[in-house]
Coordinates of C-alpha atoms in Angstrom, one line a residue:
M589 CA 121.1 64.5 109.9
R590 CA 121.8 67.2 112.1
A591 CA 125.1 67.9 109.5
R592 CA 122.7 67.9 106.9
L593 CA 120.0 70.3 108.3
G594 CA 122.5 72.4 108.8
L595 CA 124.2 72.8 105.5
A596 CA 120.5 73.5 104.3
A597 CA 119.8 76.1 106.7
L598 CA 123.7 77.2 105.6
A599 CA 122.7 77.3 102.1
G600 CA 119.2 79.0 102.3
G601 CA 121.3 82.0 104.0
F602 CA 123.4 81.8 101.1
S603 CA 120.1 82.2 99.0
T604 CA 119.4 85.5 100.7
A605 CA 122.4 87.1 99.7
A606 CA 122.4 86.6 95.9
L607 CA 118.7 89.0 96.5
P608 CA 119.4 92.8 96.9
P609 CA 120.4 94.4 98.7
A610 CA 123.8 92.4 98.8
D611 CA 123.4 91.3 95.0
A612 CA 126.1 88.4 96.0
W613 CA 124.4 86.3 93.0
P614 CA 127.5 84.0 92.3
L615 CA 126.4 82.8 96.1
G616 CA 123.1 81.8 94.5
F617 CA 125.0 79.0 92.7
V618 CA 126.6 77.5 96.3
A619 CA 123.1 78.1 97.5
F620 CA 121.2 76.0 95.4
T621 CA 123.4 72.9 94.4
L622 CA 123.8 71.9 98.0
F623 CA 120.4 72.2 98.4
L624 CA 119.8 69.9 95.4
L625 CA 122.8 67.6 96.6
L626 CA 121.6 67.6 100.0
L627 CA 117.0 66.5 98.8
D628 CA 119.1 64.0 96.1
G629 CA 120.7 62.4 99.7
V630 CA 117.1 61.5 100.6
R631 CA 115.7 60.5 97.6
G632 CA 112.6 58.7 98.1
R633 CA 111.9 59.7 101.9
L634 CA 109.2 61.8 102.4
W635 CA 110.0 63.9 106.3
P636 CA 113.6 63.7 105.4
G637 CA 113.1 65.4 102.0
F638 CA 110.7 68.0 104.1
W639 CA 113.2 69.0 107.2
T640 CA 115.5 69.4 104.8
G641 CA 113.7 71.4 102.6
W642 CA 112.5 73.3 105.9
A643 CA 116.1 73.8 107.1
F644 CA 116.8 75.7 104.0
G645 CA 113.6 77.8 104.4
L646 CA 114.3 78.4 107.6
G647 CA 118.1 80.1 107.3
Q648 CA 116.7 82.0 104.0
F649 CA 113.9 83.7 106.0
A650 CA 115.4 84.3 109.3
A651 CA 118.7 85.8 107.2
G652 CA 116.1 87.7 105.0
L653 CA 113.5 88.9 107.3
Y654 CA 115.5 89.5 110.7
W655 CA 114.9 93.2 109.9
I656 CA 111.3 92.8 110.8
G657 CA 112.2 92.5 115.0
V658 CA 113.4 96.3 114.3
A659 CA 109.7 97.3 114.3
F660 CA 109.5 95.7 117.4
F661 CA 111.9 98.1 118.9
V662 CA 109.9 101.2 118.2
D663 CA 108.0 100.7 121.2
A664 CA 110.5 98.6 123.1
A665 CA 108.9 98.4 126.5
A666 CA 105.9 96.9 124.8
F667 CA 107.2 94.7 122.4
G668 CA 110.5 94.1 122.2
A669 CA 110.6 90.7 124.3
L670 CA 108.4 89.4 120.9
A671 CA 111.0 90.5 118.7
V672 CA 113.0 87.4 118.3
P673 CA 110.5 84.9 118.5
S674 CA 108.5 86.7 116.1
V675 CA 110.8 86.4 113.4
L676 CA 112.1 83.0 113.9
G677 CA 108.3 81.8 114.4
L678 CA 107.5 83.7 111.3
S679 CA 110.8 82.7 109.6
A680 CA 109.7 78.4 110.2
G681 CA 105.9 79.1 109.5
L682 CA 107.1 80.2 105.8
A683 CA 109.1 77.2 105.4
I684 CA 107.1 75.5 105.6
F685 CA 106.9 76.0 101.6
T686 CA 110.3 75.4 101.3
G687 CA 109.5 71.5 103.1
L688 CA 107.0 71.1 100.6
V689 CA 109.6 71.8 97.4
G690 CA 111.9 69.4 100.0
V691 CA 109.2 66.8 99.8
V692 CA 108.4 66.7 96.1
Q693 CA 111.7 66.8 95.3
A694 CA 113.2 63.6 97.4
R695 CA 109.7 62.0 95.9
A696 CA 108.9 63.1 92.7
A697 CA 111.9 64.3 90.7
P698 CA 113.1 62.3 87.9
Q699 CA 116.1 60.4 87.8
G700 CA 119.7 62.5 86.0
P701 CA 119.9 65.8 85.0
G702 CA 116.2 66.7 84.5
R703 CA 115.8 66.9 88.5
V704 CA 117.6 70.4 88.1
L705 CA 114.5 71.9 86.0
F706 CA 112.1 69.5 88.4
L707 CA 113.6 71.9 91.3
A708 CA 113.3 75.3 89.3
V709 CA 109.1 74.6 88.8
A710 CA 109.1 72.8 92.3
W711 CA 110.5 75.8 94.0
I712 CA 108.3 78.7 91.7
V713 CA 105.0 77.0 92.8
A714 CA 105.7 76.9 96.0
E715 CA 106.7 81.0 96.0
W716 CA 103.5 81.7 94.3
L717 CA 101.2 79.3 96.8
R718 CA 103.5 81.7 99.5
G719 CA 102.4 85.1 97.5
H720 CA 98.6 83.8 97.9
I721 CA 98.0 81.4 100.5
L722 CA 96.7 83.5 103.5
T723 CA 96.8 87.4 102.0
G724 CA 100.4 86.4 101.1
F725 CA 103.7 87.3 101.7
P726 CA 106.1 87.2 98.0
W727 CA 108.9 89.1 99.5
N728 CA 112.0 88.1 98.3
L729 CA 111.3 85.9 95.5
I730 CA 114.5 84.9 94.2
G731 CA 113.4 86.0 90.5
A732 CA 114.9 89.4 92.1
S733 CA 118.1 88.3 91.8
A734 CA 117.8 89.2 88.3
L735 CA 117.7 93.3 89.1
A736 CA 121.6 92.8 89.7
V737 CA 122.2 92.2 85.6
P738 CA 119.2 95.1 84.6
A739 CA 119.0 92.9 80.8
L740 CA 118.2 89.8 82.7
A741 CA 115.7 91.8 85.0
Q742 CA 113.7 92.9 81.5
G743 CA 112.2 89.4 81.0
A744 CA 110.3 90.2 84.0
A745 CA 108.0 91.6 81.2
I746 CA 107.6 88.4 80.3
V747 CA 107.3 85.9 82.7
G748 CA 107.1 88.4 85.5
T749 CA 109.3 88.0 88.9
Y750 CA 107.8 83.7 89.4
G751 CA 108.6 83.2 85.9
M752 CA 112.7 84.9 86.6
G753 CA 112.4 82.6 90.0
L754 CA 112.2 79.4 87.5
L755 CA 115.1 80.3 85.4
A756 CA 117.1 81.7 88.6
V757 CA 116.9 78.1 90.3
A758 CA 117.8 76.4 87.3
V759 CA 120.8 78.2 86.7
F760 CA 121.4 78.0 90.3
A761 CA 121.7 74.6 90.4
A762 CA 123.1 73.6 87.4
P763 CA 126.8 73.3 88.7
A764 CA 125.1 69.9 89.9
L765 CA 124.8 68.7 86.1
L766 CA 128.8 68.5 86.1
L767 CA 128.7 66.1 88.7
I768 CA 128.2 62.9 86.9
R769 CA 129.3 59.2 87.5
G770 CA 132.1 57.8 84.8
Q771 CA 129.5 55.2 83.5
E772 CA 126.8 57.9 82.8
D773 CA 125.4 58.6 79.6
R774 CA 126.5 62.6 79.9
R775 CA 124.2 63.4 76.5
P776 CA 121.0 64.6 78.8
A777 CA 123.6 66.7 81.1
L778 CA 124.7 68.1 78.3
M779 CA 121.3 68.6 77.1
T780 CA 120.3 70.3 80.0
G781 CA 122.9 72.8 80.4
G782 CA 122.8 73.9 77.1
L783 CA 119.1 74.3 77.3
I784 CA 119.5 76.3 80.6
L785 CA 122.6 78.9 79.4
A786 CA 120.6 79.1 75.5
V787 CA 117.7 80.6 78.0
L788 CA 120.0 82.7 80.0
L789 CA 121.6 84.0 77.2
G790 CA 118.4 84.6 74.9
T791 CA 117.0 86.4 77.7
G792 CA 119.9 88.8 78.1
V793 CA 120.0 89.5 74.6
W794 CA 116.6 90.2 74.3
G795 CA 116.9 92.2 77.3
T796 CA 120.0 94.2 76.4
L797 CA 118.0 95.1 73.3
R798 CA 114.9 96.1 74.9
L799 CA 116.9 98.5 77.1
E800 CA 118.5 100.0 75.0
T801 CA 115.1 100.7 72.1
H802 CA 113.6 102.4 74.8
Q803 CA 115.3 105.2 75.9
T804 CA 113.3 107.1 78.9
A805 CA 110.5 109.4 78.0
T806 CA 108.8 111.9 79.6
V807 CA 105.1 113.4 80.2
P808 CA 105.3 116.9 78.7
G809 CA 104.3 119.7 81.3
V810 CA 105.1 117.4 84.5
K811 CA 107.4 117.8 87.5
L812 CA 106.8 116.3 91.1
R813 CA 108.2 116.4 94.2
L814 CA 108.6 113.7 96.3
V815 CA 108.8 114.3 99.9
Q816 CA 110.6 112.3 102.3
A817 CA 110.5 113.7 105.6
A818 CA 112.7 111.2 107.5
I819 CA 110.5 111.1 110.9
D820 CA 111.5 108.8 113.4
Q821 CA 109.4 106.3 113.8
K822 CA 109.3 106.4 117.7
E823 CA 108.2 110.5 117.6
K824 CA 105.8 110.1 114.2
W825 CA 102.3 109.0 116.8
R826 CA 104.1 111.0 120.0
G827 CA 100.9 113.1 120.7
G828 CA 100.8 116.3 120.6
M829 CA 103.3 116.5 117.5
K830 CA 100.9 116.4 114.6
A831 CA 101.3 119.5 114.1
Q832 CA 104.8 119.7 113.5
H833 CA 104.7 116.6 111.6
L834 CA 102.6 119.1 109.2
R835 CA 104.7 122.1 109.7
T836 CA 108.0 119.9 108.4
H837 CA 105.9 118.6 105.2
L838 CA 105.2 121.7 104.2
D839 CA 108.2 123.2 105.1
L840 CA 110.1 121.2 103.0
T841 CA 107.4 121.4 100.3
R842 CA 107.5 124.8 100.0
G843 CA 111.2 125.4 100.4
P844 CA 113.8 126.2 97.4
G845 CA 112.4 125.2 94.1
F846 CA 109.2 124.9 94.9
A847 CA 107.9 127.2 92.0
T848 CA 109.0 124.7 89.3
V849 CA 107.0 121.6 90.2
T850 CA 103.9 121.1 88.9
D851 CA 102.5 118.2 92.2
V852 CA 104.1 116.9 95.0
I853 CA 103.7 113.8 96.5
W854 CA 103.9 112.9 100.2
P855 CA 103.9 109.3 101.7
E856 CA 102.2 107.0 103.7
T857 CA 99.8 108.7 106.6
A858 CA 102.6 111.5 106.1
I859 CA 99.8 113.4 108.4
G860 CA 97.9 112.3 111.4
Y861 CA 94.3 114.5 110.9
Y862 CA 91.8 113.2 109.0
P863 CA 91.5 116.0 106.0
Q864 CA 87.6 114.7 104.9
Q865 CA 86.5 115.4 108.0
E866 CA 88.4 118.9 109.2
A867 CA 88.3 121.3 106.4
E868 CA 90.8 123.2 108.1
I869 CA 93.5 120.5 107.6
R870 CA 92.5 120.6 104.4
E871 CA 92.9 124.4 104.0
V872 CA 96.3 123.7 105.6
L873 CA 97.0 121.7 103.0
A874 CA 96.1 123.5 99.8
R875 CA 99.4 125.7 100.9
A876 CA 101.7 122.8 100.1
V877 CA 99.7 122.2 96.4
P878 CA 101.5 124.5 93.3
P879 CA 99.2 126.6 91.1
G880 CA 96.8 124.3 89.1
G881 CA 98.8 121.2 90.3
L882 CA 98.1 118.3 93.1
L883 CA 99.0 117.1 96.4
I884 CA 98.7 113.4 97.0
T885 CA 99.3 112.1 100.0
G886 CA 99.0 109.3 102.8
A887 CA 96.2 109.7 105.4
P888 CA 93.7 108.1 107.8
R889 CA 90.3 108.2 106.8
V890 CA 87.3 107.2 108.6
E891 CA 83.8 105.8 107.7
W892 CA 80.7 105.6 110.9
T893 CA 78.9 102.6 110.4
P894 CA 74.9 103.2 111.3
P895 CA 74.4 100.7 114.3
P896 CA 71.9 97.3 112.7
A897 CA 68.5 97.1 112.4
G898 CA 67.0 96.3 115.9
S899 CA 70.0 97.7 118.1
P900 CA 69.5 98.8 121.1
P901 CA 68.8 102.7 121.8
G902 CA 71.4 104.9 122.7
T903 CA 73.9 102.3 120.1
E904 CA 76.4 104.9 119.0
P905 CA 77.5 104.8 115.1
Q906 CA 80.7 102.7 114.9
P907 CA 84.0 103.7 113.7
R908 CA 85.7 102.3 110.1
V909 CA 89.4 103.4 109.7
F910 CA 91.0 103.5 106.5
N911 CA 94.6 103.7 105.5
S912 CA 94.3 106.0 102.1
V913 CA 95.9 107.9 99.3
M914 CA 94.1 111.5 99.0
A915 CA 94.7 113.6 96.2
I916 CA 94.2 118.2 97.3
D917 CA 93.9 120.7 94.9
D918 CA 94.9 123.9 95.3
Q919 CA 91.4 125.0 96.6
A920 CA 91.4 122.5 99.3
R921 CA 88.8 120.1 97.1
I922 CA 89.6 115.9 97.3
L923 CA 89.3 115.6 94.4
G924 CA 90.4 111.0 94.3
V925 CA 91.1 108.7 97.2
Y926 CA 92.5 105.3 97.8
D927 CA 91.8 103.0 100.6
K928 CA 94.8 100.2 100.9
A929 CA 93.4 96.7 100.1
H930 CA 96.4 94.2 101.2
L931 CA 96.9 95.3 105.1
V932 CA 99.5 94.1 106.9
P933 CA 98.8 91.6 109.9
F934 CA 99.2 93.1 112.9
G935 CA 100.6 95.9 112.2
E936 CA 96.9 97.0 111.0
Y937 CA 94.9 94.3 111.9
V938 CA 94.9 91.9 114.3
P939 CA 94.1 88.0 112.4
L940 CA 91.8 86.1 114.7
R941 CA 91.3 89.1 116.8
E942 CA 88.8 87.9 118.7
L943 CA 90.8 84.7 119.6
N944 CA 94.4 86.1 119.1
P945 CA 96.2 88.0 122.4
F946 CA 98.6 89.8 120.3
P947 CA 97.8 94.2 119.5
K948 CA 99.0 95.8 117.1
L949 CA 102.0 97.3 116.9
T950 CA 100.7 100.4 115.3
A951 CA 98.9 103.0 117.0
G952 CA 95.4 102.4 118.4
S953 CA 93.1 100.2 119.1
I954 CA 91.0 99.6 116.0
D955 CA 92.0 97.8 113.5
F956 CA 92.4 99.4 109.4
T957 CA 89.8 98.4 107.3
P958 CA 90.4 97.1 104.1
G959 CA 89.8 98.9 100.5
P960 CA 88.1 96.7 97.6
G961 CA 91.1 96.5 95.3
P962 CA 93.3 98.3 93.4
A963 CA 91.8 100.8 91.5
T964 CA 92.7 103.3 88.9
L965 CA 92.2 107.1 89.9
A966 CA 92.0 109.6 86.9
L967 CA 93.5 112.9 88.4
P968 CA 93.8 116.3 86.5
G969 CA 97.3 117.4 85.1
L970 CA 98.4 113.7 85.8
P971 CA 97.8 110.8 84.1
P972 CA 95.7 107.8 85.8
V973 CA 97.7 106.6 88.6
S974 CA 97.8 103.2 89.9
P975 CA 98.3 103.8 94.1
L976 CA 99.7 101.3 96.5
I977 CA 100.1 101.8 99.8
C978 CA 103.3 99.9 101.5
Y979 CA 103.7 96.6 101.3
E980 CA 101.3 96.3 98.3
A981 CA 103.7 97.0 95.9
I982 CA 105.1 94.3 96.2
F983 CA 102.7 91.6 94.7
P984 CA 103.5 90.6 91.5
G985 CA 99.8 90.4 89.2
E986 CA 98.1 93.0 91.8
V987 CA 99.7 96.4 91.0
T988 CA 96.8 97.5 88.6
A989 CA 93.2 97.2 88.8
G990 CA 91.6 94.3 85.7
A991 CA 93.3 94.0 82.4
A992 CA 95.0 96.4 80.6
T993 CA 92.9 97.5 78.5
I994 CA 90.0 98.6 81.0
L995 CA 91.6 102.3 81.5
R996 CA 95.2 101.6 81.8
P997 CA 97.3 103.4 84.5
G998 CA 99.6 105.9 83.1
F999 CA 101.8 105.0 86.2
L1000 CA 102.5 103.3 89.6
L1001 CA 102.1 105.2 92.9
N1002 CA 104.1 103.7 96.1
V1003 CA 103.6 105.5 99.2
T1004 CA 105.3 104.2 102.1
N1005 CA 106.5 104.2 105.5
D1006 CA 109.7 101.8 106.3
G1007 CA 110.8 103.8 108.8
W1008 CA 109.7 100.5 111.0
F1009 CA 112.7 98.8 110.1
G1010 CA 115.9 101.6 110.1
L1011 CA 119.1 101.5 108.7
T1012 CA 118.4 97.4 107.6
A1013 CA 117.9 95.2 104.0
G1014 CA 114.2 95.7 104.6
P1015 CA 113.3 99.2 102.9
H1016 CA 116.3 98.0 99.9
Q1017 CA 114.4 94.8 99.5
H1018 CA 110.6 96.4 99.4
F1019 CA 112.3 99.0 97.2
A1020 CA 113.9 95.9 94.8
S1021 CA 110.4 94.5 94.3
A1022 CA 108.3 97.9 93.6
R1023 CA 111.1 98.1 90.5
L1024 CA 110.0 95.1 89.9
R1025 CA 106.8 95.8 89.3
S1026 CA 107.4 98.7 86.9
I1027 CA 109.1 96.1 84.6
E1028 CA 106.7 93.5 85.0
E1029 CA 103.7 95.9 84.3
G1030 CA 105.8 98.6 81.4
L1031 CA 104.4 101.3 83.6
P1032 CA 106.8 104.4 85.7
L1033 CA 107.2 104.0 89.3
V1034 CA 106.9 106.9 91.7
R1035 CA 107.9 106.1 95.2
A1036 CA 107.9 108.8 97.9
A1037 CA 108.6 107.0 101.9
N1038 CA 108.7 108.5 105.0
N1039 CA 112.0 107.0 105.8
G1040 CA 112.9 104.3 103.1
I1041 CA 114.0 105.4 99.3
S1042 CA 112.1 107.7 97.1
A1043 CA 112.5 107.8 94.0
I1044 CA 111.2 107.7 90.3
V1045 CA 112.1 104.7 88.2
D1046 CA 111.4 104.2 84.2
P1047 CA 109.2 101.1 82.9
L1048 CA 112.3 99.3 82.2
G1049 CA 113.5 99.5 86.1
R1050 CA 115.9 102.1 85.7
V1051 CA 116.2 104.8 88.3
I1052 CA 116.0 108.0 87.0
A1053 CA 116.3 110.2 90.8
L1054 CA 116.8 108.5 94.5
L1055 CA 116.4 110.4 97.4
E1056 CA 118.9 107.6 99.9
L1057 CA 117.2 105.8 103.1
D1058 CA 117.4 107.7 106.0
R1059 CA 117.8 111.0 104.5
R1060 CA 115.1 113.9 105.4
G1061 CA 114.6 116.0 102.2
V1062 CA 113.3 116.3 98.3
L1063 CA 113.4 114.6 95.2
D1064 CA 111.9 116.7 92.2
G1065 CA 111.8 114.7 88.7
P1066 CA 110.2 114.7 85.6
L1067 CA 106.7 111.6 85.6
P1068 CA 108.5 109.0 82.8
T1069 CA 106.0 108.0 80.1
A1070 CA 104.6 104.0 80.5
L1071 CA 105.1 101.6 77.7
P1072 CA 102.5 99.9 76.0
P1073 CA 101.5 96.7 78.2
T1074 CA 103.9 94.1 78.5
L1075 CA 102.9 90.2 78.0
Y1076 CA 103.1 89.8 82.1
A1077 CA 100.9 92.7 81.7
R1078 CA 98.1 91.6 79.7
V1079 CA 98.0 87.6 80.7
G1080 CA 99.3 88.0 84.3
D1081 CA 100.9 84.6 86.1
G1082 CA 99.3 82.7 82.7
S1083 CA 102.9 83.1 81.0
V1084 CA 104.7 81.8 83.6
A1085 CA 102.3 78.7 84.1
V1086 CA 102.9 77.6 80.4
V1087 CA 106.7 78.0 80.5
G1088 CA 106.7 76.1 83.8
L1089 CA 104.6 73.0 82.2
I1090 CA 107.2 73.3 79.2
V1091 CA 109.8 73.5 81.8
L1092 CA 108.2 70.5 83.9
V1093 CA 107.6 67.9 80.4
L1094 CA 111.4 69.0 79.7
A1095 CA 112.3 67.5 83.0
F1096 CA 110.6 64.0 82.3
L1097 CA 112.1 64.1 79.2
L1098 CA 115.6 64.4 80.0
R1099 CA 115.5 61.8 82.9
V1100 CA 118.1 59.1 83.1
P1101 CA 115.9 55.5 83.2
R1102 CA 117.2 53.7 86.9
R1103 CA 119.3 50.7 85.9
R1104 CA 118.3 47.4 86.4
N1105 CA 120.0 44.7 88.5

């Protein structure tokens, strides 16, 4: 049993290597073929199936999320001791989802080659649940492995990243079809392998044609400047440095080439001031705005809630703080505001604060308040924009406000600060997720990071311009135009649900009947 669990954990680690930034996709074959064979060895057994799946997930998440521990060393004295337990605890909790895959596969998968397709469906159902339960955490979805082959990644425009994950697991586990005993009928295995290969090749051919057909076009008259200040996270909220950080952003913005840009983008919480309440700060920010253009910046926002009726005399209003994006014009007017809706547990709020002894990792004792959800801002001089703050960009199907027919945005704007995670895989994984949202929605992506990867990406996921991790500077470039709404933009996860049901039916049609003694 220990050997099986050790092999499962090792296979899980290999599966992470198939994802960005390593993009070592051949290891995906090793990971999922071994995983399937290990589950074959516990067929019909509930708990061995669960623990095999759980061990695979533990290896996968520990290898893929190690970088979260780096955030605890921003304030090492207060949080450093929690780094390893937190990463292992999170990995163990997320591994419950892969444990459920193991249970379902061990107890319900059909005999024979159909079990490869069954595993793919079970895996994607578990990933979808992981992306939605308890606010969701769809990080490192296995479908991201398709980014290593841009033509294959185009399939996300039809079935999203979850759907590409279904194909990835089927392909990666397919070598198990070669392990057929001499007396067994090989035809079901050949049919299953042929089906998987046909879908893979068909997706690749369609994606190649899509990339060749849609050349990158740009919005006339728009030139963006993205500012990446690369401020060390240990200094970002240090007392007395707010003014210096603001000057850094202003100096970078107004550097060479400023006269040629139309709009400026600053990253998440680029400034520590409250522009809505501080008119003098808005006047300073207006200096970063090109004539007739906009500065779009991340900044905190506060609202004061009146005391409830019946409160004792002298009860003061209570603040509600938001992590926001604001658009400011050259007259120091705020023309649009978006409040982050999907907050980071323990980063921006403490779940069950009344019962939870752990503080936030971020500065301040007050929890952030979530906004109402995805929104489209109509701003002068730019196409409508769908703002996404930090990890809001990792959620498939949740990056625009409603159906594609209601004021469809012209681009996705992701402002973030990956400086918490240092020079690790985390910022690269985050950027990969954001690129997949572009392909899914058929929308260009503009991404500004304090430290991380700032980039302009066209609606097919092609990187037009990029500023590397840990580079201070600016990135000037055009704004690509949007494509018509993709199938995934129109129906969301409904497309992968239909495909999943078809694959599940095929899994049982391709089963090998049990032999009677």
